[in-house]
Amino acid sequence: MQSLLNKKIVLGISGGIAAYKTPELARLLIQEGASVQVVMTEAAQQFVTSVTMQALTGNPVFTSQWDNSISNNMAHIELSRSADIILIAPTSADLMAKLSLGLADDLLSTLCLARDCPLLIAPAMNKQMWEHAATQRSADRLHHDGVTLLGPASGFQACGEVGMGRMLEPAEISEQVIAFFQKKSLVGKKVLITAGPTFEAIDPVRGITNHSSGKMGFAIARAALEAGAQVRLIAGPCDLPTPLEATGKIIRTNVVSAKEMHAATLAATNCDVFFAVAAVADWGIAKPAKEKIKRQGDGSPNMEFVANPDILLDVAKTVKTKNGKPSPYCVGFAAESTNLETHADEKLKRKGIPMIVGNIGPDTFGSDFNQLLVMDASGSKKIAKAEKLHLARQLIQLVAKKI
Ligand code: C5P
């Protein structure tokens, strides 16, 4: 599923070394279904050529406001009228200053002043330039004027220095552009999510775990962020990247065992929605060995198991009524090999929660696809097979209506 299908993006490029990453950004936006129209400043052409951008986007690149290839010779009006957004990456300190003052002395700045669509900018500059009071003033003014700032990030810079001012990576910019277009149904809400497997140690090198990849939980975290929520993600061992990390709206806590996941989750129940997506081990080893257990001939070690705490059950016990609704609104998950509907219904009642989501089909572990059965007091509803992110977005909209 492409997340930017039918979206028209004017991609502005200003003069900065980070422009070497813009071709990759254009490629990612197009991959998601967007049509991309590039506008470059004169300085940008010192860093990346219009030929490269034209070849990647399949559209002629505009570099001057005196371009007679546009029928009425008003590129600044034509281009902004047909766009869903203008995205500028990189945005130099100079261009930020110009935009904040409403100056319009070349095609890109004129286009921004004449636009009737949202403007998103990805600043990129040396850290001294970013920290300068004048640039900070520009950033504040632009923010106040309704411009969305994507980054910058901190890190290694082309000048050899380390600090704030790096342009976000193309994948992060593309992720934030996709998020920009999603329905904002959870603004001001806090969402808590457990995701991934847990690992129960037998000794320092061995343990018991399961095949959960964490993909469904991470997709729900991303969809909640896209909907405008503040997210707390408690993740078992999985090496997935934190979704939309650069927005600063997600806090991730990595845990290993079910007990650690229980402690981290119960410390964060001050939230509006809780999604228990993690595949938590039902049992842990009573006394994990301090040293690696040595093989003893043909014999096998005896292990005593202890039941792990039920995180969802314990969070459900903390639920209070807020504005006549249960808070946090708890959503459980059920991965069953047989009789999904019966088992899911039994879990709903046993855990005292308002909604449970069943993974339909045996092939969901590790896959990017899934299909869901959502059950609550009003009955059950199937969400057809799709990418986990697409399912997560639908689930978020369902839950948003409940709270
Ligand atoms: O109890 P059962 O494993 O059948 O239920 C699955 C649901 O309960 C999932 O939402 C899972 O994240 C949650 N769970 C939990 N803590 C456990 C076991 C399951 O939060 N110890």
Short mmCIF file of C-alpha atoms and ligand atoms in Angstrom, two decimals:
data_model
loop_
_atom_site.label_atom_id
_atom_site.label_comp_id
_atom_site.label_asym_id
_atom_site.label_seq_id
_atom_site.Cartn_x
_atom_site.Cartn_y
_atom_site.Cartn_z
CA MET A 1 0.00 0.00 0.00
CA GLN A 2 1.38 3.39 -0.99
CA SER A 3 0.87 6.09 1.65
CA LEU A 4 1.23 9.13 -0.65
CA LEU A 5 -0.96 7.99 -3.52
CA ASN A 6 -2.32 10.92 -5.59
CA LYS A 7 -0.38 13.45 -3.52
CA LYS A 8 1.34 16.24 -5.42
CA ILE A 9 4.49 17.46 -3.76
CA VAL A 10 6.57 20.46 -4.79
CA LEU A 11 10.04 19.55 -3.58
CA GLY A 12 12.19 22.64 -3.09
CA ILE A 13 15.96 22.37 -2.81
CA SER A 14 18.09 25.21 -1.46
CA GLY A 15 21.87 25.52 -1.32
CA GLY A 16 23.43 23.22 1.24
CA ILE A 17 25.63 20.14 1.17
CA ALA A 18 22.70 18.04 2.48
CA ALA A 19 21.21 18.47 -1.02
CA TYR A 20 23.18 15.34 -1.96
CA LYS A 21 20.49 13.39 -0.05
CA THR A 22 17.52 15.01 -1.82
CA PRO A 23 17.54 12.65 -4.85
CA GLU A 24 17.07 9.77 -2.40
CA LEU A 25 14.22 11.67 -0.71
CA ALA A 26 12.53 12.23 -4.09
CA ARG A 27 12.84 8.50 -4.80
CA LEU A 28 11.23 7.57 -1.46
CA LEU A 29 8.32 9.98 -1.97
CA ILE A 30 7.70 8.63 -5.48
CA GLN A 31 7.91 5.05 -4.17
CA GLU A 32 5.02 5.94 -1.83
CA GLY A 33 2.94 7.10 -4.80
CA ALA A 34 3.55 10.88 -4.76
CA SER A 35 4.16 12.90 -7.88
CA VAL A 36 7.13 15.18 -7.27
CA GLN A 37 7.82 18.51 -8.92
CA VAL A 38 11.27 19.88 -8.14
CA VAL A 39 12.13 23.57 -7.77
CA MET A 40 15.78 24.45 -7.14
CA THR A 41 17.47 27.67 -6.07
CA GLU A 42 20.57 28.81 -7.92
CA ALA A 43 22.79 27.73 -5.01
CA ALA A 44 21.17 24.27 -4.88
CA GLN A 45 22.45 23.62 -8.39
CA GLN A 46 26.02 23.78 -7.05
CA PHE A 47 25.31 20.65 -5.01
CA VAL A 48 22.97 18.52 -7.14
CA THR A 49 22.05 18.85 -10.80
CA SER A 50 18.63 19.50 -12.27
CA VAL A 51 19.31 16.60 -14.66
CA THR A 52 19.50 14.18 -11.72
CA MET A 53 16.26 15.49 -10.25
CA GLN A 54 14.49 15.46 -13.60
CA ALA A 55 15.58 11.89 -14.32
CA LEU A 56 14.36 10.68 -10.90
CA THR A 57 11.03 12.52 -10.84
CA GLY A 58 10.17 12.31 -14.54
CA ASN A 59 9.20 15.99 -14.41
CA PRO A 60 10.99 19.08 -15.74
CA VAL A 61 12.82 20.92 -12.98
CA PHE A 62 12.16 24.63 -12.42
CA THR A 63 15.06 26.85 -11.45
CA SER A 64 13.98 30.36 -12.43
CA GLN A 65 10.94 32.57 -12.15
CA TRP A 66 11.69 33.79 -15.66
CA ASP A 67 10.79 30.45 -17.23
CA ASN A 68 8.73 30.85 -20.39
CA SER A 69 7.91 27.13 -20.61
CA ILE A 70 4.92 27.81 -18.32
CA SER A 71 2.07 29.12 -20.48
CA ASN A 72 1.21 32.27 -18.52
CA ASN A 73 4.80 32.72 -17.31
CA MET A 74 3.64 32.56 -13.70
CA ALA A 75 5.41 29.48 -12.39
CA HIS A 76 5.06 30.71 -8.79
CA ILE A 77 1.25 30.64 -9.08
CA GLU A 78 0.89 27.55 -11.30
CA LEU A 79 3.14 25.31 -9.20
CA SER A 80 1.74 26.15 -5.78
CA ARG A 81 -1.92 25.95 -6.87
CA SER A 82 -1.66 22.33 -7.94
CA ALA A 83 0.40 21.15 -4.93
CA ASP A 84 -0.82 19.39 -1.78
CA ILE A 85 2.30 20.51 0.07
CA ILE A 86 5.57 22.30 -0.57
CA LEU A 87 8.48 20.46 1.06
CA ILE A 88 11.91 22.09 1.12
CA ALA A 89 14.88 19.84 1.87
CA PRO A 90 17.44 21.05 2.60
CA THR A 91 16.33 24.48 3.81
CA SER A 92 19.34 26.76 4.32
CA ALA A 93 19.60 29.41 7.05
CA ASP A 94 19.37 32.04 4.31
CA LEU A 95 16.13 30.63 2.92
CA MET A 96 14.64 30.29 6.43
CA ALA A 97 15.40 33.97 7.06
CA LYS A 98 13.85 34.94 3.74
CA LEU A 99 10.71 32.88 4.30
CA SER A 100 10.28 34.22 7.83
CA LEU A 101 10.32 37.79 6.47
CA GLY A 102 8.13 37.06 3.47
CA LEU A 103 10.87 37.92 0.98
CA ALA A 104 10.40 36.64 -2.55
CA ASP A 105 13.41 37.19 -4.76
CA ASP A 106 13.62 33.87 -6.61
CA LEU A 107 11.20 31.18 -7.77
CA LEU A 108 11.28 29.02 -4.61
CA SER A 109 10.74 31.89 -2.13
CA THR A 110 8.08 33.48 -4.39
CA LEU A 111 6.32 30.13 -4.63
CA CYS A 112 6.22 29.87 -0.82
CA LEU A 113 4.76 33.36 -0.47
CA ALA A 114 2.16 32.72 -3.17
CA ARG A 115 1.18 29.26 -1.88
CA ASP A 116 -2.20 28.15 -0.63
CA CYS A 117 -0.97 24.77 0.67
CA PRO A 118 1.03 23.72 3.76
CA LEU A 119 4.80 24.28 3.83
CA LEU A 120 7.17 21.76 5.43
CA ILE A 121 10.86 22.56 5.75
CA ALA A 122 13.85 20.40 6.68
CA PRO A 123 16.56 22.79 7.91
CA ALA A 124 20.20 21.87 7.30
CA MET A 125 23.18 23.95 8.31
CA ASN A 126 26.30 24.19 10.42
CA LYS A 127 25.55 24.13 14.18
CA GLN A 128 26.74 27.74 14.74
CA MET A 129 24.38 28.92 12.01
CA TRP A 130 21.49 26.94 13.52
CA GLU A 131 22.18 28.20 17.05
CA HIS A 132 22.53 31.83 15.92
CA ALA A 133 19.83 34.05 17.42
CA ALA A 134 18.78 35.19 13.94
CA THR A 135 18.13 31.60 12.77
CA GLN A 136 16.30 30.74 15.97
CA ARG A 137 14.17 33.85 15.42
CA SER A 138 13.42 32.65 11.87
CA ALA A 139 12.51 29.19 13.16
CA ASP A 140 10.16 30.65 15.80
CA ARG A 141 8.49 32.96 13.29
CA LEU A 142 8.04 30.19 10.74
CA HIS A 143 6.58 27.91 13.40
CA HIS A 144 4.26 30.71 14.46
CA ASP A 145 3.23 31.22 10.81
CA GLY A 146 2.11 27.56 10.62
CA VAL A 147 5.16 26.18 8.82
CA THR A 148 6.08 22.62 9.88
CA LEU A 149 9.77 22.19 10.76
CA LEU A 150 11.14 18.69 10.23
CA GLY A 151 14.29 18.52 12.37
CA PRO A 152 17.09 19.41 12.26
CA ALA A 153 18.89 16.55 14.02
CA SER A 154 22.09 16.51 15.97
CA GLY A 155 25.16 14.64 14.77
CA PHE A 156 28.21 14.65 12.53
CA GLN A 157 28.27 17.56 10.09
CA ALA A 158 29.93 17.98 6.70
CA CYS A 159 32.15 20.76 8.13
CA GLY A 160 33.66 18.21 10.54
CA GLU A 161 31.86 19.55 13.60
CA VAL A 162 29.31 17.66 15.67
CA GLY A 163 26.07 19.30 16.77
CA MET A 164 22.56 20.44 15.95
CA GLY A 165 21.82 21.33 12.34
CA ARG A 166 22.05 18.07 10.36
CA MET A 167 19.21 17.49 7.95
CA LEU A 168 17.01 14.52 8.91
CA GLU A 169 17.70 11.40 6.86
CA PRO A 170 15.56 11.04 3.70
CA ALA A 171 13.65 8.11 5.25
CA GLU A 172 12.82 10.19 8.34
CA ILE A 173 11.62 13.11 6.21
CA SER A 174 9.49 10.81 4.05
CA GLU A 175 8.04 9.15 7.22
CA GLN A 176 7.11 12.60 8.59
CA VAL A 177 5.56 13.70 5.28
CA ILE A 178 3.41 10.54 5.30
CA ALA A 179 2.44 11.25 8.92
CA PHE A 180 1.50 14.82 7.97
CA PHE A 181 -1.26 13.51 5.70
CA GLN A 182 -2.84 11.10 8.22
CA LYS A 183 -6.04 11.87 10.11
CA LYS A 184 -5.26 13.59 13.45
CA SER A 185 -7.69 11.70 15.68
CA LEU A 186 -5.47 11.31 18.77
CA VAL A 187 -4.10 14.81 19.30
CA GLY A 188 -3.46 15.42 23.00
CA LYS A 189 -3.83 11.70 23.82
CA LYS A 190 -1.21 9.46 25.44
CA VAL A 191 -0.84 5.93 24.10
CA LEU A 192 1.03 3.12 25.84
CA ILE A 193 2.08 0.04 23.83
CA THR A 194 3.87 -3.21 24.65
CA ALA A 195 5.46 -4.89 21.64
CA GLY A 196 7.68 -7.77 20.61
CA PRO A 197 8.57 -10.97 22.47
CA THR A 198 10.01 -11.36 25.94
CA PHE A 199 13.11 -13.42 26.78
CA GLU A 200 13.18 -15.55 29.92
CA ALA A 201 16.73 -16.41 30.94
CA ILE A 202 17.68 -20.03 31.72
CA ASP A 203 21.33 -19.12 32.32
CA PRO A 204 23.58 -16.26 31.10
CA VAL A 205 23.56 -17.57 27.51
CA ARG A 206 20.26 -19.40 27.05
CA GLY A 207 16.65 -18.48 27.35
CA ILE A 208 13.05 -19.03 26.28
CA THR A 209 11.46 -16.67 23.79
CA ASN A 210 8.98 -16.74 20.88
CA HIS A 211 8.64 -15.75 17.23
CA SER A 212 7.03 -12.33 17.76
CA SER A 213 8.81 -9.82 15.49
CA GLY A 214 7.34 -6.71 17.13
CA LYS A 215 6.13 -5.44 13.73
CA MET A 216 2.44 -5.15 14.67
CA GLY A 217 3.16 -3.27 17.92
CA PHE A 218 5.63 -0.95 16.19
CA ALA A 219 3.10 -0.32 13.38
CA ILE A 220 0.50 0.65 16.01
CA ALA A 221 3.05 2.99 17.61
CA ARG A 222 3.67 4.63 14.24
CA ALA A 223 -0.05 4.92 13.44
CA ALA A 224 -0.73 6.46 16.88
CA LEU A 225 2.04 9.02 16.32
CA GLU A 226 0.68 9.79 12.86
CA ALA A 227 -2.71 10.42 14.48
CA GLY A 228 -1.06 13.01 16.76
CA ALA A 229 -0.63 11.00 19.99
CA GLN A 230 2.26 11.00 22.44
CA VAL A 231 3.53 7.39 22.52
CA ARG A 232 5.27 5.28 25.15
CA LEU A 233 6.59 2.06 23.59
CA ILE A 234 7.77 -0.77 25.86
CA ALA A 235 9.66 -3.14 23.57
CA GLY A 236 10.89 -6.66 24.17
CA PRO A 237 14.05 -7.85 22.35
CA CYS A 238 13.63 -6.91 18.67
CA ASP A 239 15.86 -4.75 16.51
CA LEU A 240 13.20 -2.64 14.80
CA PRO A 241 13.88 1.09 14.46
CA THR A 242 11.82 3.40 16.67
CA PRO A 243 9.05 4.87 14.48
CA LEU A 244 9.02 8.65 13.89
CA GLU A 245 11.78 9.05 16.49
CA ALA A 246 12.80 12.47 15.14
CA THR A 247 9.43 13.95 16.13
CA GLY A 248 10.41 13.58 19.80
CA LYS A 249 6.88 12.33 20.50
CA ILE A 250 7.84 8.75 21.30
CA ILE A 251 9.65 7.34 24.30
CA ARG A 252 10.91 3.79 23.88
CA THR A 253 11.94 1.57 26.77
CA ASN A 254 13.71 -1.67 25.89
CA VAL A 255 13.12 -4.59 28.22
CA VAL A 256 14.08 -8.25 28.19
CA SER A 257 11.93 -10.35 30.53
CA ALA A 258 8.19 -10.34 31.19
CA LYS A 259 8.88 -9.06 34.73
CA GLU A 260 10.82 -6.09 33.35
CA MET A 261 8.05 -5.41 30.81
CA HIS A 262 5.49 -5.59 33.63
CA ALA A 263 7.41 -3.07 35.79
CA ALA A 264 8.02 -0.63 32.91
CA THR A 265 4.39 -0.80 31.76
CA LEU A 266 2.79 -0.45 35.17
CA ALA A 267 4.94 2.64 35.77
CA ALA A 268 3.41 4.26 32.66
CA THR A 269 -0.32 3.67 33.04
CA ASN A 270 -1.09 7.40 33.18
CA CYS A 271 -2.35 7.27 29.59
CA ASP A 272 -5.55 7.29 27.52
CA VAL A 273 -5.12 4.04 25.59
CA PHE A 274 -3.13 0.87 26.27
CA PHE A 275 -2.38 -1.60 23.47
CA ALA A 276 -1.03 -4.90 24.85
CA VAL A 277 0.55 -6.22 21.65
CA ALA A 278 3.57 -7.98 23.15
CA ALA A 279 3.77 -11.77 23.08
CA VAL A 280 4.61 -12.08 26.76
CA ALA A 281 6.02 -15.39 27.99
CA ASP A 282 3.49 -17.06 30.25
CA TRP A 283 6.20 -18.58 32.41
CA GLY A 284 9.71 -17.68 33.45
CA ILE A 285 12.44 -19.86 34.98
CA ALA A 286 12.17 -19.82 38.79
CA LYS A 287 15.91 -19.54 39.42
CA PRO A 288 18.00 -18.82 36.31
CA ALA A 289 21.54 -20.25 36.74
CA LYS A 290 24.27 -17.68 37.40
CA GLU A 291 26.79 -19.63 35.29
CA LYS A 292 26.23 -21.45 32.01
CA ILE A 293 24.69 -24.86 32.71
CA LYS A 294 27.18 -27.53 31.61
CA ARG A 295 26.13 -30.60 29.69
CA GLN A 296 26.05 -33.64 32.01
CA GLY A 297 26.38 -36.75 29.87
CA ASP A 298 22.99 -37.73 28.47
CA GLY A 299 21.11 -36.14 31.36
CA SER A 300 19.01 -32.98 31.09
CA PRO A 301 18.63 -30.25 33.69
CA ASN A 302 15.46 -29.93 35.72
CA MET A 303 13.86 -26.53 35.45
CA GLU A 304 11.16 -25.07 37.59
CA PHE A 305 8.82 -22.59 35.93
CA VAL A 306 6.94 -19.75 37.59
CA ALA A 307 3.96 -17.94 36.10
CA ASN A 308 4.73 -14.42 34.89
CA PRO A 309 2.54 -11.49 35.90
CA ASP A 310 -0.24 -10.70 33.45
CA ILE A 311 0.57 -7.16 32.32
CA LEU A 312 -2.74 -6.49 30.57
CA LEU A 313 -4.76 -7.81 33.52
CA ASP A 314 -2.80 -5.61 35.94
CA VAL A 315 -3.15 -2.49 33.75
CA ALA A 316 -6.89 -3.21 33.41
CA LYS A 317 -7.10 -3.16 37.24
CA THR A 318 -5.83 0.45 37.27
CA VAL A 319 -8.62 1.68 34.94
CA LYS A 320 -10.60 4.67 36.20
CA THR A 321 -13.59 6.41 34.68
CA LYS A 322 -12.75 9.68 32.94
CA ASN A 323 -15.56 11.71 31.34
CA GLY A 324 -17.77 8.63 31.55
CA LYS A 325 -15.26 6.43 29.65
CA PRO A 326 -12.76 3.82 30.92
CA SER A 327 -9.21 5.23 31.06
CA PRO A 328 -6.87 3.86 29.89
CA TYR A 329 -8.96 2.16 27.22
CA CYS A 330 -7.31 -1.30 27.13
CA VAL A 331 -6.90 -3.24 23.90
CA GLY A 332 -5.65 -6.83 24.12
CA PHE A 333 -4.33 -9.07 21.34
CA ALA A 334 -4.91 -12.75 20.76
CA ALA A 335 -2.74 -14.97 18.58
CA GLU A 336 -4.40 -18.39 18.55
CA SER A 337 -3.82 -21.46 16.43
CA THR A 338 -7.46 -22.63 16.75
CA ASN A 339 -10.92 -21.25 17.58
CA LEU A 340 -9.80 -17.62 17.49
CA GLU A 341 -13.24 -16.14 18.12
CA THR A 342 -14.00 -18.30 21.19
CA HIS A 343 -10.55 -17.77 22.73
CA ALA A 344 -10.58 -14.04 22.03
CA ASP A 345 -14.00 -13.66 23.64
CA GLU A 346 -12.85 -15.63 26.68
CA LYS A 347 -9.80 -13.32 27.03
CA LEU A 348 -11.96 -10.22 26.73
CA LYS A 349 -14.04 -11.37 29.70
CA ARG A 350 -11.20 -12.86 31.79
CA LYS A 351 -9.09 -9.69 31.54
CA GLY A 352 -12.03 -7.31 31.92
CA ILE A 353 -11.10 -5.22 28.88
CA PRO A 354 -13.34 -3.45 26.33
CA MET A 355 -11.60 -4.58 23.12
CA ILE A 356 -9.57 -7.53 21.86
CA VAL A 357 -7.90 -7.93 18.49
CA GLY A 358 -7.32 -11.39 17.05
CA ASN A 359 -4.59 -12.13 14.52
CA ILE A 360 -6.27 -14.21 11.83
CA GLY A 361 -4.17 -16.86 10.16
CA PRO A 362 -1.06 -18.75 11.19
CA ASP A 363 1.46 -16.74 9.11
CA THR A 364 1.45 -13.42 10.97
CA PHE A 365 4.72 -13.81 12.94
CA GLY A 366 7.49 -11.85 11.24
CA SER A 367 5.31 -11.02 8.24
CA ASP A 368 4.61 -7.46 7.07
CA PHE A 369 0.99 -8.52 6.50
CA ASN A 370 -1.79 -9.58 8.81
CA GLN A 371 -5.57 -9.67 9.02
CA LEU A 372 -7.47 -8.81 12.15
CA LEU A 373 -10.66 -9.63 13.97
CA VAL A 374 -11.67 -6.77 16.28
CA MET A 375 -14.09 -7.71 19.07
CA ASP A 376 -15.84 -5.43 21.53
CA ALA A 377 -19.25 -5.08 23.19
CA SER A 378 -20.82 -4.09 19.87
CA GLY A 379 -19.75 -7.35 18.16
CA SER A 380 -16.87 -8.38 15.90
CA LYS A 381 -15.44 -6.80 12.76
CA LYS A 382 -12.88 -8.20 10.32
CA ILE A 383 -10.13 -5.97 8.93
CA ALA A 384 -9.05 -7.54 5.63
CA LYS A 385 -5.50 -8.69 4.92
CA ALA A 386 -3.15 -5.73 4.44
CA GLU A 387 0.23 -4.40 5.51
CA LYS A 388 0.49 -4.15 9.29
CA LEU A 389 0.86 -0.35 9.09
CA HIS A 390 -2.37 -0.10 7.09
CA LEU A 391 -4.20 -2.31 9.62
CA ALA A 392 -2.73 -0.31 12.50
CA ARG A 393 -4.10 2.93 10.99
CA GLN A 394 -7.58 1.42 10.75
CA LEU A 395 -7.38 0.10 14.31
CA ILE A 396 -6.28 3.52 15.61
CA GLN A 397 -9.29 5.17 13.96
CA LEU A 398 -11.62 2.55 15.53
CA VAL A 399 -10.15 3.08 18.98
CA ALA A 400 -10.13 6.89 18.60
CA LYS A 401 -13.90 6.76 18.21
CA LYS A 402 -14.22 4.87 21.51
CA ILE A 403 -12.34 7.29 23.75
O1 C5P B 1 -3.33 -14.23 28.47
P1 C5P B 1 -3.09 -14.36 27.01
O2 C5P B 1 -1.65 -14.53 26.66
O3 C5P B 1 -3.93 -15.42 26.41
O4 C5P B 1 -3.60 -12.97 26.35
C1 C5P B 1 -2.94 -12.26 25.36
C2 C5P B 1 -3.02 -10.78 25.62
O5 C5P B 1 -2.58 -10.50 26.96
C3 C5P B 1 -2.11 -9.95 24.75
O6 C5P B 1 -2.69 -8.68 24.62
C4 C5P B 1 -0.83 -9.88 25.57
O7 C5P B 1 -0.04 -8.75 25.23
C5 C5P B 1 -1.35 -9.79 26.98
N1 C5P B 1 -0.50 -10.43 27.99
C6 C5P B 1 0.10 -9.65 28.96
N2 C5P B 1 0.86 -10.24 29.95
C7 C5P B 1 1.02 -11.57 29.99
C8 C5P B 1 0.41 -12.37 29.01
C9 C5P B 1 -0.34 -11.78 28.03
O8 C5P B 1 -0.04 -8.42 28.91
N3 C5P B 1 1.76 -12.10 30.94
#
